[in-house]
DNA sequence: CCTATACTGAACCAGATGGTTCAGTATCAA
DNA sequence: TTGATACTGAACCATCTGGTTCAGTATAGG
């Protein structure tokens, strides 16, 4: 019963790492090999491959082996679900906070419906 | 030099857990105690307190002890930064994918810059 | 054919995460 | 004052995470 959220879980966890966010930003500029992705960071090839694997499992990135090079590009699915959740609930949270802001320092218990 | 991203890291990691997302959704409806938050889940009080602590460190939730009850409410900062990153880069990624989509099955190598 | 390149897989590591139980402490209510 | 309630902190646990090194394998190029 948690499984249908799995992709959202993975996507959010994937982008919670700054290295992986940088990788996504880099790939937004076009495909790149593992080596090219690893280059700007103080990280081993193996380490970068792991990051790419995480992004791939979150379906944010797709890869393809071409000769001895693994080309990485943005996946077709992208951050849609993550964006949807944040927009829907971020909006609700902000709205709630706005109302709270006007009522605060006054009555907290009354908020509990 | 990574530290200014720390809040974003924490916020995204915090909402990558489905239990914590549910807690945020619950709190969008008004403040709640730890017990009330734990109730819908098969989790101990201690377990829920840990989740709340994570949300608090991400500055998504603030808490206040009132008598023997710890009241939890949405924090003032919210998901702004997370939303900004996803919107900015999600948009860029989607745009890139659109262009790729029109060019694909044709020439991949030419995309590299 | 030989060598350098680009990745891959296995093994390992320290620290974080998500959960537990158990033994408190503090407070509300009777 | 006594008991139930609501949390808290410590200790423990299994698994995941982000990283490493080392020893391959496969391919591009000369």
Short mmCIF file of C-alpha atoms (C1' of nucleotides) in Angstrom, two decimals:
data_model
loop_
_atom_site.label_atom_id
_atom_site.label_comp_id
_atom_site.label_asym_id
_atom_site.label_seq_id
_atom_site.Cartn_x
_atom_site.Cartn_y
_atom_site.Cartn_z
CA UNK A 1 0.00 0.00 0.00
CA UNK A 2 3.01 2.25 0.01
CA UNK A 3 4.29 0.99 -3.28
CA UNK A 4 2.50 3.40 -5.58
CA UNK A 5 4.43 6.20 -3.90
CA UNK A 6 7.69 4.48 -4.56
CA UNK A 7 8.70 6.51 -7.59
CA UNK A 8 7.96 9.75 -5.76
CA UNK A 9 9.98 8.56 -2.76
CA UNK A 10 12.90 7.69 -4.98
CA UNK A 11 12.75 10.89 -6.99
CA UNK A 12 12.74 13.09 -3.90
CA UNK A 13 15.49 11.10 -2.22
CA UNK A 14 17.51 11.24 -5.43
CA UNK A 15 17.40 15.03 -5.64
CA UNK A 16 18.09 15.49 -1.94
CA UNK A 17 21.78 14.94 -2.70
CA UNK A 18 23.60 18.02 -4.01
CA UNK A 19 25.91 15.99 -6.25
CA UNK A 20 22.94 14.37 -7.94
CA UNK A 21 21.18 17.71 -8.35
CA UNK A 22 24.32 19.00 -10.08
CA UNK A 23 24.33 15.97 -12.33
CA UNK A 24 20.74 16.66 -13.35
CA UNK A 25 21.58 20.29 -14.03
CA UNK A 26 24.51 19.18 -16.13
CA UNK A 27 22.38 16.71 -18.07
CA UNK A 28 19.79 19.39 -18.74
CA UNK A 29 22.50 20.81 -21.00
CA UNK A 30 22.83 17.57 -22.95
CA UNK A 31 23.93 13.94 -22.59
CA UNK A 32 27.22 13.10 -20.91
CA UNK A 33 29.34 10.07 -20.09
CA UNK A 34 30.03 8.85 -16.56
CA UNK A 35 33.55 10.27 -16.83
CA UNK A 36 32.28 13.66 -17.92
CA UNK A 37 29.82 13.69 -15.06
CA UNK A 38 32.48 12.71 -12.55
CA UNK A 39 34.98 15.26 -13.78
CA UNK A 40 33.77 18.38 -11.91
CA UNK A 41 33.62 16.49 -8.61
CA UNK A 42 36.21 15.06 -6.30
CA UNK A 43 34.78 11.60 -6.71
CA UNK A 44 35.78 8.29 -8.25
CA UNK A 45 34.22 6.92 -11.44
CA UNK A 46 32.66 4.19 -9.34
CA UNK A 47 31.20 6.76 -7.02
CA UNK A 48 29.62 8.67 -9.88
CA UNK A 49 28.29 5.50 -11.40
CA UNK A 50 26.46 4.86 -8.14
CA UNK A 51 24.90 8.30 -8.23
CA UNK A 52 23.80 7.72 -11.80
CA UNK A 53 22.33 4.38 -10.77
CA UNK A 54 20.26 6.12 -8.09
CA UNK A 55 19.00 8.66 -10.63
CA UNK A 56 18.25 5.85 -13.03
CA UNK A 57 16.23 3.91 -10.47
CA UNK A 58 14.27 7.06 -9.78
CA UNK A 59 13.65 7.19 -13.54
CA UNK A 60 15.11 10.67 -13.69
CA UNK A 61 17.95 9.58 -15.96
CA UNK A 62 18.31 6.94 -18.64
CA UNK A 63 21.59 5.50 -19.85
CA UNK A 64 22.82 3.56 -22.79
CA UNK A 65 26.15 1.90 -23.39
CA UNK A 66 27.78 3.08 -26.61
CA UNK A 67 31.05 1.34 -27.19
CA UNK A 68 32.99 1.58 -23.96
CA UNK A 69 31.15 4.74 -22.95
CA UNK A 70 27.91 4.87 -21.00
CA UNK A 71 25.93 7.86 -22.17
CA UNK A 72 23.56 9.39 -19.65
CA UNK A 73 20.65 11.60 -20.49
CA UNK A 74 17.56 12.91 -18.74
CA UNK A 75 14.80 10.36 -18.43
CA UNK A 76 11.43 10.99 -20.04
CA UNK A 77 9.53 11.08 -16.79
CA UNK A 78 11.38 13.83 -15.01
CA UNK A 79 10.32 15.53 -11.83
CA UNK A 80 6.64 15.71 -12.67
CA UNK A 81 5.39 13.81 -9.66
CA UNK A 82 7.72 15.58 -7.27
CA UNK A 83 6.68 18.92 -8.65
CA UNK A 84 3.02 17.99 -8.37
CA UNK A 85 3.30 16.97 -4.76
CA UNK A 86 5.26 20.03 -3.76
CA UNK A 87 2.97 22.37 -5.62
CA UNK A 88 -0.19 20.83 -4.24
CA UNK A 89 0.95 20.54 -0.65
CA UNK A 90 3.35 23.42 -0.63
CA UNK A 91 0.45 25.58 -1.67
CA UNK A 92 -1.82 24.12 0.98
CA UNK A 93 0.87 24.58 3.61
CA UNK A 94 1.51 28.17 2.58
CA UNK A 95 -2.20 28.95 2.64
CA UNK A 96 -2.51 27.47 6.08
CA UNK A 97 0.43 29.48 7.28
CA UNK A 98 -1.03 32.67 5.90
CA UNK A 99 -4.22 32.14 7.85
CA UNK A 100 -2.28 31.15 10.92
CA UNK A 101 -0.17 34.23 10.60
CA UNK A 102 -3.19 36.45 10.93
CA UNK A 103 -4.57 34.49 13.88
CA UNK A 104 -1.40 33.76 15.76
CA UNK A 105 -0.31 34.98 19.20
CA UNK A 106 -3.94 34.70 20.07
CA UNK A 107 -5.50 31.27 20.10
CA UNK A 108 -3.61 28.13 19.16
CA UNK A 109 -5.89 25.44 20.49
CA UNK A 110 -8.84 26.68 18.49
CA UNK A 111 -7.00 25.75 15.32
CA UNK A 112 -7.57 22.08 15.87
CA UNK A 113 -10.89 22.07 14.05
CA UNK B 1 30.79 25.76 0.33
CA UNK B 2 28.05 23.20 0.31
CA UNK B 3 26.47 24.53 3.43
CA UNK B 4 24.11 27.03 1.84
CA UNK B 5 22.40 24.06 0.18
CA UNK B 6 22.00 22.34 3.48
CA UNK B 7 18.43 23.43 4.14
CA UNK B 8 17.40 22.36 0.65
CA UNK B 9 19.12 19.00 1.13
CA UNK B 10 17.34 18.47 4.41
CA UNK B 11 13.95 19.59 3.13
CA UNK B 12 14.08 17.26 0.13
CA UNK B 13 15.34 14.33 2.21
CA UNK B 14 12.62 15.03 4.78
CA UNK B 15 9.81 14.83 2.25
CA UNK B 16 11.25 11.77 0.53
CA UNK B 17 9.72 9.67 3.32
CA UNK B 18 6.01 8.89 2.86
CA UNK B 19 5.30 8.97 6.59
CA UNK B 20 6.75 12.45 6.86
CA UNK B 21 4.82 13.62 3.81
CA UNK B 22 1.65 12.39 5.47
CA UNK B 23 2.58 14.25 8.63
CA UNK B 24 2.99 17.46 6.67
CA UNK B 25 -0.36 16.91 4.98
CA UNK B 26 -1.92 16.34 8.37
CA UNK B 27 -0.34 19.48 9.79
CA UNK B 28 -1.60 21.51 6.86
CA UNK B 29 -4.99 20.91 8.46
CA UNK B 30 -3.90 22.35 11.79
CA UNK B 31 -1.51 21.71 14.71
CA UNK B 32 -1.31 18.28 16.28
CA UNK B 33 0.44 16.50 19.13
CA UNK B 34 2.99 13.74 18.66
CA UNK B 35 0.38 11.22 19.76
CA UNK B 36 -2.14 12.50 17.25
CA UNK B 37 0.45 12.35 14.50
CA UNK B 38 1.47 8.81 15.44
CA UNK B 39 -2.09 7.56 15.67
CA UNK B 40 -2.80 6.81 11.98
CA UNK B 41 0.46 4.90 11.61
CA UNK B 42 1.73 1.62 12.91
CA UNK B 43 4.58 3.32 14.69
CA UNK B 44 5.69 4.01 18.24
CA UNK B 45 5.54 7.45 19.82
CA UNK B 46 9.31 7.46 19.86
CA UNK B 47 9.38 6.67 16.16
CA UNK B 48 7.04 9.54 15.36
CA UNK B 49 9.03 11.90 17.53
CA UNK B 50 12.07 11.08 15.40
CA UNK B 51 10.17 11.89 12.21
CA UNK B 52 9.05 15.18 13.70
CA UNK B 53 12.65 15.91 14.69
CA UNK B 54 13.72 15.41 11.08
CA UNK B 55 11.00 17.76 9.87
CA UNK B 56 12.00 20.25 12.52
CA UNK B 57 15.66 20.19 11.51
CA UNK B 58 14.57 20.79 7.94
CA UNK B 59 12.64 23.79 9.30
CA UNK B 60 9.44 22.43 7.82
CA UNK B 61 7.78 22.04 11.20
CA UNK B 62 8.06 23.87 14.50
CA UNK B 63 7.06 22.47 17.87
CA UNK B 64 6.31 23.79 21.28
CA UNK B 65 5.80 21.96 24.54
CA UNK B 66 2.49 22.82 26.17
CA UNK B 67 2.07 21.02 29.44
CA UNK B 68 2.87 17.39 28.79
CA UNK B 69 1.93 17.70 25.13
CA UNK B 70 4.27 18.74 22.34
CA UNK B 71 2.28 20.64 19.76
CA UNK B 72 3.57 20.48 16.19
CA UNK B 73 2.70 22.93 13.48
CA UNK B 74 4.01 23.82 10.05
CA UNK B 75 7.14 25.91 10.13
CA UNK B 76 7.18 29.38 8.60
CA UNK B 77 9.70 28.55 5.92
CA UNK B 78 7.95 25.69 4.21
CA UNK B 79 8.90 24.12 0.95
CA UNK B 80 9.79 27.35 -0.82
CA UNK B 81 13.36 26.42 -1.68
CA UNK B 82 12.45 22.91 -2.74
CA UNK B 83 9.68 24.24 -4.92
CA UNK B 84 12.02 26.82 -6.44
CA UNK B 85 14.65 24.26 -7.34
CA UNK B 86 12.18 21.82 -8.83
CA UNK B 87 10.39 24.49 -10.80
CA UNK B 88 13.58 26.02 -12.14
CA UNK B 89 15.31 22.79 -13.05
CA UNK B 90 12.26 20.71 -13.70
CA UNK B 91 11.30 23.28 -16.27
CA UNK B 92 14.76 23.27 -17.81
CA UNK B 93 14.78 19.49 -17.90
CA UNK B 94 11.34 19.32 -19.49
CA UNK B 95 12.33 21.88 -22.11
CA UNK B 96 15.44 19.93 -22.95
CA UNK B 97 13.43 16.76 -23.26
CA UNK B 98 10.94 18.42 -25.58
CA UNK B 99 13.71 19.45 -27.92
CA UNK B 100 15.33 16.07 -27.66
CA UNK B 101 12.04 14.43 -28.43
CA UNK B 102 11.81 16.20 -31.76
CA UNK B 103 15.40 15.33 -32.64
CA UNK B 104 15.62 11.83 -31.32
CA UNK B 105 16.01 8.57 -33.25
CA UNK B 106 18.17 10.57 -35.54
CA UNK B 107 21.40 11.96 -34.17
CA UNK B 108 22.45 11.53 -30.58
CA UNK B 109 26.10 12.51 -30.78
CA UNK B 110 25.34 15.94 -32.16
CA UNK B 111 23.53 16.77 -28.93
CA UNK B 112 26.79 16.96 -26.95
CA UNK B 113 26.96 20.68 -26.56
"C1'" DC C 1 48.61 -7.23 -31.46
"C1'" DC C 2 49.12 -3.96 -27.82
"C1'" DT C 3 47.97 -0.43 -24.86
"C1'" DA C 4 45.28 3.11 -22.92
"C1'" DT C 5 40.59 4.30 -21.84
"C1'" DA C 6 36.07 3.69 -19.79
"C1'" DC C 7 33.57 1.42 -17.34
"C1'" DT C 8 32.07 -2.49 -14.03
"C1'" DG C 9 31.63 -5.49 -9.90
"C1'" DA C 10 32.93 -7.00 -5.52
"C1'" DA C 11 34.33 -6.00 -1.13
"C1'" DC C 12 34.75 -3.02 2.36
"C1'" DC C 13 33.89 1.08 5.46
"C1'" DA C 14 31.88 4.77 8.51
"C1'" DG C 15 27.92 7.09 9.43
"C1'" DA C 16 22.93 7.99 8.74
"C1'" DT C 17 18.09 6.23 8.84
"C1'" DG C 18 13.97 4.21 10.48
"C1'" DG C 19 12.56 1.52 13.59
"C1'" DT C 20 12.26 -0.82 18.24
"C1'" DT C 21 12.07 -1.46 23.64
"C1'" DC C 22 12.64 -0.02 28.21
"C1'" DA C 23 13.09 2.97 31.85
"C1'" DG C 24 12.45 7.25 33.16
"C1'" DT C 25 10.19 12.34 34.01
"C1'" DA C 26 6.56 15.64 34.09
"C1'" DT C 27 1.89 16.87 34.26
"C1'" DC C 28 -3.09 16.45 34.39
"C1'" DA C 29 -7.13 14.77 36.79
"C1'" DA C 30 -9.56 12.58 40.31
"C1'" DT D 1 -1.47 11.38 46.62
"C1'" DT D 2 -2.03 8.48 43.22
"C1'" DG D 3 -2.49 6.98 38.80
"C1'" DA D 4 -2.83 7.53 33.92
"C1'" DT D 5 -1.10 10.15 30.02
"C1'" DA D 6 2.40 12.10 27.01
"C1'" DC D 7 6.44 12.48 26.04
"C1'" DT D 8 11.72 11.77 26.36
"C1'" DG D 9 16.38 9.60 26.20
"C1'" DA D 10 19.36 5.85 25.85
"C1'" DA D 11 20.54 1.77 23.82
"C1'" DC D 12 20.16 -1.29 20.36
"C1'" DC D 13 19.34 -3.17 15.62
"C1'" DA D 14 19.20 -3.97 10.51
"C1'" DT D 15 19.55 -1.74 6.43
"C1'" DC D 16 20.78 2.01 3.39
"C1'" DT D 17 24.07 5.62 1.78
"C1'" DG D 18 27.98 7.66 -0.10
"C1'" DG D 19 32.22 6.84 -0.52
"C1'" DT D 20 36.57 4.08 -1.32
"C1'" DT D 21 40.04 0.55 -3.57
"C1'" DC D 22 41.26 -3.15 -6.39
"C1'" DA D 23 40.91 -6.30 -9.89
"C1'" DG D 24 38.74 -7.21 -13.78
"C1'" DT D 25 36.45 -6.72 -18.89
"C1'" DA D 26 35.60 -4.58 -23.23
"C1'" DT D 27 36.61 -1.46 -26.78
"C1'" DA D 28 39.14 2.26 -29.58
"C1'" DG D 29 43.18 3.41 -31.78
"C1'" DG D 30 47.78 2.97 -33.38
#
